[in-house]
Short mmCIF file of C-alpha atoms in Angstrom, two decimals:
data_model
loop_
_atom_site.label_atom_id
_atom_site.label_comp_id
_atom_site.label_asym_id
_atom_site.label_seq_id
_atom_site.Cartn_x
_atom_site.Cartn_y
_atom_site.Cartn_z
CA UNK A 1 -114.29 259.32 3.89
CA UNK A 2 -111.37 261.40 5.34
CA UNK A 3 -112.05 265.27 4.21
CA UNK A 4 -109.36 266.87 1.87
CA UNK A 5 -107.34 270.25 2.87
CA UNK A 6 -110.40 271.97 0.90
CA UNK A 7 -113.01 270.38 3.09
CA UNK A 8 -111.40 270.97 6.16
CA UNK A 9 -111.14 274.36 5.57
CA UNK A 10 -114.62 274.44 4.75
CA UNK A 11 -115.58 273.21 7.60
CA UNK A 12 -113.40 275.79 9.95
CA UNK A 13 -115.32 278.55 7.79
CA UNK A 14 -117.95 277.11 9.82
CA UNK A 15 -116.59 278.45 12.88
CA UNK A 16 -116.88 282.23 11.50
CA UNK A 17 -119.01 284.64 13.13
CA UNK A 18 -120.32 288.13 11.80
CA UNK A 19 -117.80 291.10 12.23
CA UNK A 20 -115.00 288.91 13.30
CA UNK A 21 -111.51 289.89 12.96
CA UNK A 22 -109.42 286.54 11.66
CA UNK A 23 -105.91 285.79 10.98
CA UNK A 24 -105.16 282.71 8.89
CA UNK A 25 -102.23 281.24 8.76
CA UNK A 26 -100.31 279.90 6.12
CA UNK A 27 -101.40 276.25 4.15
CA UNK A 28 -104.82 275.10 4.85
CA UNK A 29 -105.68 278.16 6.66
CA UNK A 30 -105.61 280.24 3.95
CA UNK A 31 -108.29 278.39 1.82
CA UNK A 32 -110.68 279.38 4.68
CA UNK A 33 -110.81 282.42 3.12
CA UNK A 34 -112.53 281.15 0.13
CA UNK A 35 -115.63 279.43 1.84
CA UNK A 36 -116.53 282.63 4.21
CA UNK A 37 -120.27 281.81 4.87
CA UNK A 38 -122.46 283.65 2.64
CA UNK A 39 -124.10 286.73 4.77
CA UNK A 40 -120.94 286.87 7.06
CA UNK A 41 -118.62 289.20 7.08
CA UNK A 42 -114.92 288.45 8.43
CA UNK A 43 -112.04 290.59 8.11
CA UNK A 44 -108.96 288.87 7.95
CA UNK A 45 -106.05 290.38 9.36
CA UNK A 46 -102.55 289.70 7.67
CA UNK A 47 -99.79 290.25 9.96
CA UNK A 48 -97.72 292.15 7.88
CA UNK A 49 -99.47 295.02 8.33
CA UNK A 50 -102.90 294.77 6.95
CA UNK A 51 -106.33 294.64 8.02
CA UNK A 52 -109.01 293.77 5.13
CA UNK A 53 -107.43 291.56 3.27
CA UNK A 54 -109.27 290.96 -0.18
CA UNK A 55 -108.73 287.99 -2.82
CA UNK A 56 -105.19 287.99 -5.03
CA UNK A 57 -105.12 290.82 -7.68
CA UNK A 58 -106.30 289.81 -11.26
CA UNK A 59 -103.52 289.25 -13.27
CA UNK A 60 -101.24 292.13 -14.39
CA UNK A 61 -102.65 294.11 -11.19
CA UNK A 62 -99.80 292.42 -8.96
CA UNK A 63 -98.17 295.19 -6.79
CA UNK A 64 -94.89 294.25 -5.18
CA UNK A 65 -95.61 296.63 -2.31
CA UNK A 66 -98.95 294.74 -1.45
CA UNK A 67 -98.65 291.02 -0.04
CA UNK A 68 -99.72 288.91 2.79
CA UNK A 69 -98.09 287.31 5.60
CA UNK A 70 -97.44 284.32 2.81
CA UNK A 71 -95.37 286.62 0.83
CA UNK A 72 -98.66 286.33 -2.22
CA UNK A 73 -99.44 289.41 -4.11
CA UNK A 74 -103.02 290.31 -2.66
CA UNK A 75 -105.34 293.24 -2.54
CA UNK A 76 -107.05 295.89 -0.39
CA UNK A 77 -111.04 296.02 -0.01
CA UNK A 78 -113.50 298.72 0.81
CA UNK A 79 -112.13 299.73 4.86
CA UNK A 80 -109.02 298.11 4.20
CA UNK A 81 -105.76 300.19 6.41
CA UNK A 82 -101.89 299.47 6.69
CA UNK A 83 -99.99 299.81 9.68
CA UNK A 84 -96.72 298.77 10.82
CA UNK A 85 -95.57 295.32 12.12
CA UNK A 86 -95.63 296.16 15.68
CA UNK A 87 -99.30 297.49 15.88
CA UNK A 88 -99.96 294.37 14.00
CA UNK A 89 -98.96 292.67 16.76
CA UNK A 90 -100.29 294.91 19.31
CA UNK A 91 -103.67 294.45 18.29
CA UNK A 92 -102.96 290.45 18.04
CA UNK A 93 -101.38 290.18 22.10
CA UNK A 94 -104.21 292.70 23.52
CA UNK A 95 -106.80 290.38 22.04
CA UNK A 96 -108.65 292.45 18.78
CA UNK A 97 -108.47 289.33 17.10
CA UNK A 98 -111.16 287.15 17.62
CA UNK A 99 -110.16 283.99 15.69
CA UNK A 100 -106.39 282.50 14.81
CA UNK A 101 -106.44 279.37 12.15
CA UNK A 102 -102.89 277.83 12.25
CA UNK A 103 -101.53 274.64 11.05
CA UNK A 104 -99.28 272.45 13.44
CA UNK A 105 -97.51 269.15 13.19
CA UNK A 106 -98.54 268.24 16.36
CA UNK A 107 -101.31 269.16 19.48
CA UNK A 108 -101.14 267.60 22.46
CA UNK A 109 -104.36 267.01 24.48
CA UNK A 110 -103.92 270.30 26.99
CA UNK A 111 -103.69 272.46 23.84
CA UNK A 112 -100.06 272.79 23.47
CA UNK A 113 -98.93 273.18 19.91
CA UNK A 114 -95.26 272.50 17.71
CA UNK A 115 -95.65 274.31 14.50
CA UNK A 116 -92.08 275.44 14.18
CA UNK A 117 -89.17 273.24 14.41
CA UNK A 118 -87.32 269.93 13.66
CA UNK A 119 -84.44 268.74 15.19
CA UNK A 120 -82.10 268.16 13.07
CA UNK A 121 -83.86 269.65 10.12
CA UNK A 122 -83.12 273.09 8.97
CA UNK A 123 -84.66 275.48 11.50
CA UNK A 124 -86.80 278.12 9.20
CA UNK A 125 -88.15 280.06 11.98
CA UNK A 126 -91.18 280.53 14.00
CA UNK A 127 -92.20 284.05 11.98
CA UNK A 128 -95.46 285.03 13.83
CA UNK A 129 -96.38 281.75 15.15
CA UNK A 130 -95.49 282.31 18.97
CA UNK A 131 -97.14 285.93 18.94
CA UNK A 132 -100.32 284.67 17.39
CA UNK A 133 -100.52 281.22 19.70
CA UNK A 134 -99.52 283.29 23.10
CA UNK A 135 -102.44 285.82 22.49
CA UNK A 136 -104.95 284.69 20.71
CA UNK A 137 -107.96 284.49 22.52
CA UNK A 138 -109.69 281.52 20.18
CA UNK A 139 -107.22 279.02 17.84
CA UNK A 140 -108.39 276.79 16.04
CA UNK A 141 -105.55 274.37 14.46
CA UNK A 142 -106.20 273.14 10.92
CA UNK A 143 -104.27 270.11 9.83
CA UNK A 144 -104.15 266.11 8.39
CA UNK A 145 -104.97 263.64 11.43
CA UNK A 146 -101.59 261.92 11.32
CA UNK A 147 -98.15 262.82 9.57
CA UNK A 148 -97.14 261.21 6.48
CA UNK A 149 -95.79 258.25 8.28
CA UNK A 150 -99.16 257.92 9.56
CA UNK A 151 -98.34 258.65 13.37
CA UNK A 152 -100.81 260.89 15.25
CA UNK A 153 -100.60 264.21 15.20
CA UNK A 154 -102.80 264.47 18.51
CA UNK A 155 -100.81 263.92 21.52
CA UNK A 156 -100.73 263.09 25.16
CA UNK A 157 -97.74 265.49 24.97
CA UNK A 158 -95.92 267.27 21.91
CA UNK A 159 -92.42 265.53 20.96
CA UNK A 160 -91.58 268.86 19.23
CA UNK A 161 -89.97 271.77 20.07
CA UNK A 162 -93.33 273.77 21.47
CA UNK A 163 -94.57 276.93 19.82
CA UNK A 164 -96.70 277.65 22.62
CA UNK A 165 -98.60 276.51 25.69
CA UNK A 166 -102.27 275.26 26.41
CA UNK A 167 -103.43 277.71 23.69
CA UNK A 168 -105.30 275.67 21.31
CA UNK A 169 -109.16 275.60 21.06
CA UNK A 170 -110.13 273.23 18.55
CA UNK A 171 -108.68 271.10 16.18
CA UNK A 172 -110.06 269.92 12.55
CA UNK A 173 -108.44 266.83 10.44
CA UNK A 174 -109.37 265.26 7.39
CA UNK A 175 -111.31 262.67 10.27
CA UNK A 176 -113.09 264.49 12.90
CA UNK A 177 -113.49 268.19 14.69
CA UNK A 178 -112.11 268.04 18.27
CA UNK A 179 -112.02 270.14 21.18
CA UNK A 180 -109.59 270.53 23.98
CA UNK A 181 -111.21 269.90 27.64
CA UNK A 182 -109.49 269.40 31.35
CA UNK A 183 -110.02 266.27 30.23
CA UNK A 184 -108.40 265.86 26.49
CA UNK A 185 -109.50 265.98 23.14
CA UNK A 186 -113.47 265.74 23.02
CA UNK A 187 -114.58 264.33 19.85
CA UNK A 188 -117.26 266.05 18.58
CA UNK A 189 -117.77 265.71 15.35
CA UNK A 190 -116.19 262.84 12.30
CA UNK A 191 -116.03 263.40 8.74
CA UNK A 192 -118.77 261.98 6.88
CA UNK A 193 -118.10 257.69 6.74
CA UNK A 194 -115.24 257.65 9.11
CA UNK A 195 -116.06 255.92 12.23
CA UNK A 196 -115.21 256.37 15.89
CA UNK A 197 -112.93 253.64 16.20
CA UNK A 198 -110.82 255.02 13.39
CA UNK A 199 -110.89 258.63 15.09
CA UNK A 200 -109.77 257.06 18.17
CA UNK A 201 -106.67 254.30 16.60
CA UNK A 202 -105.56 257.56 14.87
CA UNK A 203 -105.44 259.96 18.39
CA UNK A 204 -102.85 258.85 20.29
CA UNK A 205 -104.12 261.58 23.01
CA UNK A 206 -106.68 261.14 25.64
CA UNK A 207 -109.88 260.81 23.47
CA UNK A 208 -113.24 261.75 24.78
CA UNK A 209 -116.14 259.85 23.26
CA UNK A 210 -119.55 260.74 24.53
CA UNK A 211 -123.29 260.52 23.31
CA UNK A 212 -123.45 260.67 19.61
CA UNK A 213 -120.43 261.77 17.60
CA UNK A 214 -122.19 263.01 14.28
CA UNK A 215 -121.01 263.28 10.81
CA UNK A 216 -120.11 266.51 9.63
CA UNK A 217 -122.69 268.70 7.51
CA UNK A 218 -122.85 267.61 4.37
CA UNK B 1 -70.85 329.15 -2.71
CA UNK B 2 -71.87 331.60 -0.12
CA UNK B 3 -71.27 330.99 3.36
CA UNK B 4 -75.17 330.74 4.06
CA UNK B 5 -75.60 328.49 1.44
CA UNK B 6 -72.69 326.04 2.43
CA UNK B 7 -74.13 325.94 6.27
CA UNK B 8 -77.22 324.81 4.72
CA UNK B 9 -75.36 322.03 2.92
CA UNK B 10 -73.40 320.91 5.70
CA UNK B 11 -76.76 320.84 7.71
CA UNK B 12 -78.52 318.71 4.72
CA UNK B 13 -80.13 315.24 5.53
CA UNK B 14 -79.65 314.70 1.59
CA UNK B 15 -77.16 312.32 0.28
CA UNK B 16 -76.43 312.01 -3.22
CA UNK B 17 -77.25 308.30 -3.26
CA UNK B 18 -76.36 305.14 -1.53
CA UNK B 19 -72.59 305.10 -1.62
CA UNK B 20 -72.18 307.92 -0.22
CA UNK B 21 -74.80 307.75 2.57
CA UNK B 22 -73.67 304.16 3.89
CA UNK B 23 -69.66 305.40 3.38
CA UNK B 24 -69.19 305.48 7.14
CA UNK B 25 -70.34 301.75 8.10
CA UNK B 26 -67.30 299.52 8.95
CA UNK B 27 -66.73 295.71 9.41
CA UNK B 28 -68.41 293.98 12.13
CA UNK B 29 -71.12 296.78 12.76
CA UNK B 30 -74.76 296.03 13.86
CA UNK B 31 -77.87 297.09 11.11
CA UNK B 32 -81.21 296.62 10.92
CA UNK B 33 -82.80 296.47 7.46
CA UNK B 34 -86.31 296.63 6.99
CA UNK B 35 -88.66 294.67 4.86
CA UNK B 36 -90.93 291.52 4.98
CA UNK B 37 -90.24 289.10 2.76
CA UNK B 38 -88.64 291.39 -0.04
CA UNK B 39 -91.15 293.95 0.11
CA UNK B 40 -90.06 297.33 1.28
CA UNK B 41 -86.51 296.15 1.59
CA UNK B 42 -83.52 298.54 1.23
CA UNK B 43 -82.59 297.42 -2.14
CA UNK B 44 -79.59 300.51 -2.86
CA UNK B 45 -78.78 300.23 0.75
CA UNK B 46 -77.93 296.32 0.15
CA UNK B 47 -76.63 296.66 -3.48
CA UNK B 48 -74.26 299.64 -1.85
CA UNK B 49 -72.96 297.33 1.23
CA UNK B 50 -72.36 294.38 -1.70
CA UNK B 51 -70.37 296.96 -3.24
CA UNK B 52 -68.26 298.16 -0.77
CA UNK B 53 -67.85 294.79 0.74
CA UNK B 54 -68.15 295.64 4.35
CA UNK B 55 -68.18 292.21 6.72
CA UNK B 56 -68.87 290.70 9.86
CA UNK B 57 -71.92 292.02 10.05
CA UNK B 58 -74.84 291.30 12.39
CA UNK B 59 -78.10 291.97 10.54
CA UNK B 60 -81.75 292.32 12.13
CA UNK B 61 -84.24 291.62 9.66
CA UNK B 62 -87.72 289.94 9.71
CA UNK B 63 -85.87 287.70 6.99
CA UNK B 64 -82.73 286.97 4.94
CA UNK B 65 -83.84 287.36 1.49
CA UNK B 66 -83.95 285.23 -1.20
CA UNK B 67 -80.63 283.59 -2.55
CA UNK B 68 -79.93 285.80 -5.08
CA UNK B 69 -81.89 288.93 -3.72
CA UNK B 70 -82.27 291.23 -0.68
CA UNK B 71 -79.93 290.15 1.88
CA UNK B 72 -79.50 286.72 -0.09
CA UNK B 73 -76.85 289.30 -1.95
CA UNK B 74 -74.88 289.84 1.13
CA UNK B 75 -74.76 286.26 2.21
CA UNK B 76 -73.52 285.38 -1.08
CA UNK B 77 -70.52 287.82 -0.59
CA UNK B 78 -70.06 286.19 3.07
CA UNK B 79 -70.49 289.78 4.46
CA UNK B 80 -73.04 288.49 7.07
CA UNK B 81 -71.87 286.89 10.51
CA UNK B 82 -75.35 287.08 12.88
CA UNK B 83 -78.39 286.90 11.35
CA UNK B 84 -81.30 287.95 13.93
CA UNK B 85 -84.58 287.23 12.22
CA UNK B 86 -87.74 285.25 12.52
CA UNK B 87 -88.09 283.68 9.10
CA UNK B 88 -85.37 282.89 7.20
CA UNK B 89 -86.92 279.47 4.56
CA UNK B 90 -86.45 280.21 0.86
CA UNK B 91 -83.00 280.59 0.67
CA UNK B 92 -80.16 277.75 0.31
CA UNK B 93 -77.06 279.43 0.84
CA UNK B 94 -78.29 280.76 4.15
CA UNK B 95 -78.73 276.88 4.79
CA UNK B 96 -75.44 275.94 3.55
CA UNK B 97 -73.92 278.92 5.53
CA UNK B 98 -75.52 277.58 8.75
CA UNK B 99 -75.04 274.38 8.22
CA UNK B 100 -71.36 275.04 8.18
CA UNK B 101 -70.95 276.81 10.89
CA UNK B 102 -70.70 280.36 9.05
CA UNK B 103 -73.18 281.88 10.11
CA UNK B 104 -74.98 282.74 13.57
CA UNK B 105 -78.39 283.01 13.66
CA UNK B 106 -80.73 284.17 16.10
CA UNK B 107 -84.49 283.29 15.44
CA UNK B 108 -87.03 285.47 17.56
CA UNK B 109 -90.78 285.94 16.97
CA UNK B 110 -91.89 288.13 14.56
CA UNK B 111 -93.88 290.34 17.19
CA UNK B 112 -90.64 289.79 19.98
CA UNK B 113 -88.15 291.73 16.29
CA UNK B 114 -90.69 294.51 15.71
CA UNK B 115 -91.46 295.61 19.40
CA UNK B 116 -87.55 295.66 20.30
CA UNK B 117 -87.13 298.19 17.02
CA UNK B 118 -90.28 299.96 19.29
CA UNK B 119 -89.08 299.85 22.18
CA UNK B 120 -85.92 301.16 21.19
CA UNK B 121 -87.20 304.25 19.14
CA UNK B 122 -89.72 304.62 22.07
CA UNK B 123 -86.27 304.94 24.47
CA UNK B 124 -87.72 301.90 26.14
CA UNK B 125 -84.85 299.10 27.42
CA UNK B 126 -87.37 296.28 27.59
CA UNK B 127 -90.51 294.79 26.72
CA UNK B 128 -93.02 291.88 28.07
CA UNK B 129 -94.09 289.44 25.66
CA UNK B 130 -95.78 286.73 25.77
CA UNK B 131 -94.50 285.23 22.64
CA UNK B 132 -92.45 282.19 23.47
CA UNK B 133 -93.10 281.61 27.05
CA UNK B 134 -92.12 278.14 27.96
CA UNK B 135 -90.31 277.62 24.62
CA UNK B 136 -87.07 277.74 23.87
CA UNK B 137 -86.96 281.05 23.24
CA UNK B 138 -87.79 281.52 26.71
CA UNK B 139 -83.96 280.02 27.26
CA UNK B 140 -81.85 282.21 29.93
CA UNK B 141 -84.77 285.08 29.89
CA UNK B 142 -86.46 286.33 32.95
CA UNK B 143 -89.97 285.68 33.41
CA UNK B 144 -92.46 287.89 35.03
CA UNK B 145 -96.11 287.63 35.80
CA UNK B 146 -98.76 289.98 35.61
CA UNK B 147 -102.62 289.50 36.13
CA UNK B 148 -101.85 285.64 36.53
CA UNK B 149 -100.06 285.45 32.77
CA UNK B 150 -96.28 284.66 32.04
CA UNK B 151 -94.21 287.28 30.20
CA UNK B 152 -90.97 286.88 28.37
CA UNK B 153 -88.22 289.94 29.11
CA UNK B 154 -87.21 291.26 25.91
CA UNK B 155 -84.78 293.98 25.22
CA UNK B 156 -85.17 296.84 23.41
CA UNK B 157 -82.07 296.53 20.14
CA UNK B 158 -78.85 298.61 20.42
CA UNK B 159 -78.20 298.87 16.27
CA UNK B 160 -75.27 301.07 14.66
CA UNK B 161 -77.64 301.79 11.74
CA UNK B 162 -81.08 301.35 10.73
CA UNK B 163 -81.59 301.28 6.44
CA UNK B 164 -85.10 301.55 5.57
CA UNK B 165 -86.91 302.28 2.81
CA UNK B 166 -89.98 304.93 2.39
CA UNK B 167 -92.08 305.56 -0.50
CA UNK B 168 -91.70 309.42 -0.59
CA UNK B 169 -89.19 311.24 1.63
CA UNK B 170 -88.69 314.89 2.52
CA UNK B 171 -85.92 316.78 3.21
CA UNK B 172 -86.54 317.17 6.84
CA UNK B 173 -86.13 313.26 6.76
CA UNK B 174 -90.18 312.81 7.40
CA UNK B 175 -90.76 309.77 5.69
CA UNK B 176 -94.30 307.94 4.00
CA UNK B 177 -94.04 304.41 3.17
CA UNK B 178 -96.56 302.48 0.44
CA UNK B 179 -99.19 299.69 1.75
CA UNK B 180 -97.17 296.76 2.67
CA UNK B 181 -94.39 297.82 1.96
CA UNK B 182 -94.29 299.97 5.79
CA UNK B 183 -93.48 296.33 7.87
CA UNK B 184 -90.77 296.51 10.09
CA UNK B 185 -89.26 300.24 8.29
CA UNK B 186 -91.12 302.85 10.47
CA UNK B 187 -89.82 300.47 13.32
CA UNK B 188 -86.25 300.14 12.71
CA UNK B 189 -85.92 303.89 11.28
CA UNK B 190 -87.01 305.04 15.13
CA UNK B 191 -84.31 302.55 16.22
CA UNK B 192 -81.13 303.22 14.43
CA UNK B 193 -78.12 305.18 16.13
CA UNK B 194 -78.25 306.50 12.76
CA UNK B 195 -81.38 305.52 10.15
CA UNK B 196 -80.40 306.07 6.50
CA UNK B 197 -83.93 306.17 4.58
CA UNK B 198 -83.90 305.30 1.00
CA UNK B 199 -87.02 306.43 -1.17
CA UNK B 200 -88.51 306.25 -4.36
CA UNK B 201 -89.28 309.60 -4.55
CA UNK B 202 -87.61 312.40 -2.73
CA UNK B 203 -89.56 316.06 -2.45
CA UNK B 204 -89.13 319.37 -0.52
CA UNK B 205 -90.09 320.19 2.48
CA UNK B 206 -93.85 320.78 2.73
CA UNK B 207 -94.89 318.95 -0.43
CA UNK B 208 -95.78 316.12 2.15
CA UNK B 209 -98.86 316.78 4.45
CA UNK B 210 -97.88 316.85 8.28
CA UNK B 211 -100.59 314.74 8.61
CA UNK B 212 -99.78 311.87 6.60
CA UNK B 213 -96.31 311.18 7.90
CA UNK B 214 -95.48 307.73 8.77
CA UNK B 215 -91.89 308.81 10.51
CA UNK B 216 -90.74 311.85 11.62
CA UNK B 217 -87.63 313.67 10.17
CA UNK B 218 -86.62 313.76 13.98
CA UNK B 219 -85.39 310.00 13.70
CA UNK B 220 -83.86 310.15 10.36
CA UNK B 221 -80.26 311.08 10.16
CA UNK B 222 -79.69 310.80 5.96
CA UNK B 223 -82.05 310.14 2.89
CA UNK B 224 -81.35 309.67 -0.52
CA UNK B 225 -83.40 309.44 -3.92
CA UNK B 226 -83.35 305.33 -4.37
CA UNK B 227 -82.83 304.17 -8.02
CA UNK B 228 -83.30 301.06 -10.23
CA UNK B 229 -86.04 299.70 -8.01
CA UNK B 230 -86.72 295.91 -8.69
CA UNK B 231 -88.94 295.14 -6.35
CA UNK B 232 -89.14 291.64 -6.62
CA UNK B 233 -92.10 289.33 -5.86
CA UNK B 234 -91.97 286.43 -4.19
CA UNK B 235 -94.96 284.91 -4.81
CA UNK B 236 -97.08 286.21 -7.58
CA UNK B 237 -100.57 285.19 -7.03
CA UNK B 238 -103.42 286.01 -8.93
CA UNK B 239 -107.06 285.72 -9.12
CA UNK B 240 -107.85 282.27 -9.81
CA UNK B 241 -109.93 281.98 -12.67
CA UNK B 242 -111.90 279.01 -10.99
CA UNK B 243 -112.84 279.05 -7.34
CA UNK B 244 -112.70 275.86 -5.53
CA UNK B 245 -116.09 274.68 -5.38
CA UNK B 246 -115.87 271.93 -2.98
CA UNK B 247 -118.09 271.19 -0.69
CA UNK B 248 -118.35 268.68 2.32
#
């Protein structure tokens, strides 16, 4: 069965190490937060201008002066420290960050990603996205296999306007955890029930099949 | 008055509030405001340009506010006519505007903004970035390459004024802003031709320790005791009182 946003992020918690420094972006990315591996400490940078991010404030402790990148009321923790938006994204393009999780509408198969924009629809902006995707030295893209029309998201190339180039890592949908090769997307793992033909109907990329694909951990 | 005490005056960085301290801007001047999102924005800075109605303005600003807050105030007066920002959702008459063909806007990376305030209170007239290379952003910009990477030219901003706000101020100017609240305002108050600092709380000289100062006085030309502060949130989250407990 295809994984919900919850289980996909989950599964990217996964991918934490001890003492990293992680920014997550906004959607899916966020709920990583939530399922940080028990024994594992990650510090999650917010690019606003805060390292140590901790969980949102109980209620009636909202501070207006206090948010994340998202704009949500949040708090400090234990180590916490402010700065201003351009060391924030000092420390992002000389490479103290040691994990970005970003959403995208689409990847292509050499790791380019389109996050931002669509023709023709109103243009928000691309807030951090380009900083975090030129510099980062590991991203890891969190989002649903294929769009709501149920086109593939994975790509030989992006149709989108790009947010950056050959920058993406690894990607994990609701169906399967891929990385990006020379060669394309490898498959290397599926989500629990869904099978490889699926995986590869849905990737309109260059898939890479080999040995056994497993499930993911239950 | 004694002579002494009217030099003194004349010399002051202190403005009696926001009216007075924004008096000089005219029509079709360049500001930055600072804020992300609508924390730490200007808020008597904006409610004092509403006010006075001055227009054709291009603003620099991480964001354009909300429709009927921040900079959202402006647009609603049609004061605005460049908008140079990196996010600018949550906010539908900055849509209609642009839609229209009312408004310019310029949309640069959040990183590209707050390192061309840097550069230009660092008396720097360029960056390299990375952000945006072989984007559209990268449209019409030179390219260089160091260590085998692609950079992005960026220049440093050129802004009439800067209007930032600060948590506590001195009278020297030396300013201390309040967690997330600091953003882009430490930035754009090096970078103004003139920086107007609004604070919550304004104190004499020495009450603030030297060694908690955010911005030096040196960059800040007026400051004024802010009043009425809103300070709106955008998104109120709180603790949930159950935590997802899905599992795969």
């Amino acid at each position: 069965m295809a994984l919900d946003k919850y289980q996909i992020a989950n599964r990217i918690a996964k991918e934490l190490k001890d003492g990293y420094y992680v920014n997550l972006g906004i959607g899916i990315p966020t709920l990583v937060a939530n399922y940080i591996p028990a024994g594992i400490k990650v510090i999650l940078q917010s690019e606003n201008g805060l390292l140590g991010m901790g969980p949102f404030p109980e209620e009636g402790k909202e501070d207006a002066d206090l948010i994340n990148a998202g704009k949500q009321t949040i708090t400090t923790l234990p180590g916490s420290s402010f700065f201003d938006s351009a060391l924030s994204f000092g420390m992002i393009r000389s490479g103290k960050v040691d994990l970005t999780v970003l959403g995208a509408m689409e990847v292509s198969e050499n790791g380019d990603i389109a996050n931002w924009k669509i023709p023709g629809k109103m243009v928000k902006g691309m807030g951090g996205a380009m900083d975090l995707v030129a510099s980062a030295k590991n991203i890891i893209v969190a989002m649903m296999h294929t769009n709501p029309k149920g086109e593939s998201k994975l790509l030989p190339s992006c149709s989108l306007p790009l947010t950056g180039l050959k920058c993406v890592k690894k990607i994990v949908t609701d169906l399967a955890v891929l990385e990006i090769t020379a060669g394309g997307f490898r498959l290397l793992e599926r989500a629990p029930g869904v099978s490889i033909e699926e995986i590869k109907e849905k990737t309109a990329g260059k898939l890479i099949v080999e040995g056994n694909i497993p499930e993911m951990e239950v | 008055m004694g002579k002494r005490l009217k030099n003194l005056l004349a010399m002051s960085k202190i403005y009696k509030n926001a009216a007075e301290a924004l008096n000089d801007i005219k029509d079709g001047q360049v500001l930055m405001l600072g804020g992300f999102g609508l924390c730490g924005i200007p808020e008597n800075s904006i409610a004092a340009l509403v006010t006075k109605g001055t227009k054709m303005l291009t603003c620099i600003s991480n964001n354009a506010g909300v429709d009927d807050f921040g900079i959202g105030l402006m647009l609603q007066k049609k004061q605005v006519k460049k908008m140079i920002a990196s996010y600018v959702g949550e906010n539908a008459e900055f849509e209609r505007q642009l839609l229209n063909g009312e408004l310019e806007v310029e949309l640069i990376p959040q990183g590209t903004l707050a390192t061309r305030c840097m550069a230009a209170g660092y008396g720097m007239p360029a960056i390299y970035t990375p952000a945006g290379v072989g984007t559209e952003v990268a449209e019409g910009k030179e390219v260089r390459t160091f260590n085998g990477k692609e950079y992005l030219m960026e220049y440093a901003f050129e802004a009439d004024y800067a209007l930032v706000k600060a948590w506590k101020g001195d009278a020297e100017g030396n300013l201390v802003y309040k967690d997330t609240a600091r953003n882009l305002n430490p930035l754009m108050a090096m970078a103004g031709k003139i920086t107007i600092a609004e604070v919550e709380e304004l104190v004499e000289a020495g009450e603030l320790d030297p060694n908690h100062i955010h911005t030096p006085g040196i960059y800040v030309h007026r400051i004024f005791q802010g009043v009425n502060y809103e300070k709106r949130i955008e998104q109120r989250t709180v603790r949930a009182k159950e935590q997802p407990s899905t599992s795969i």
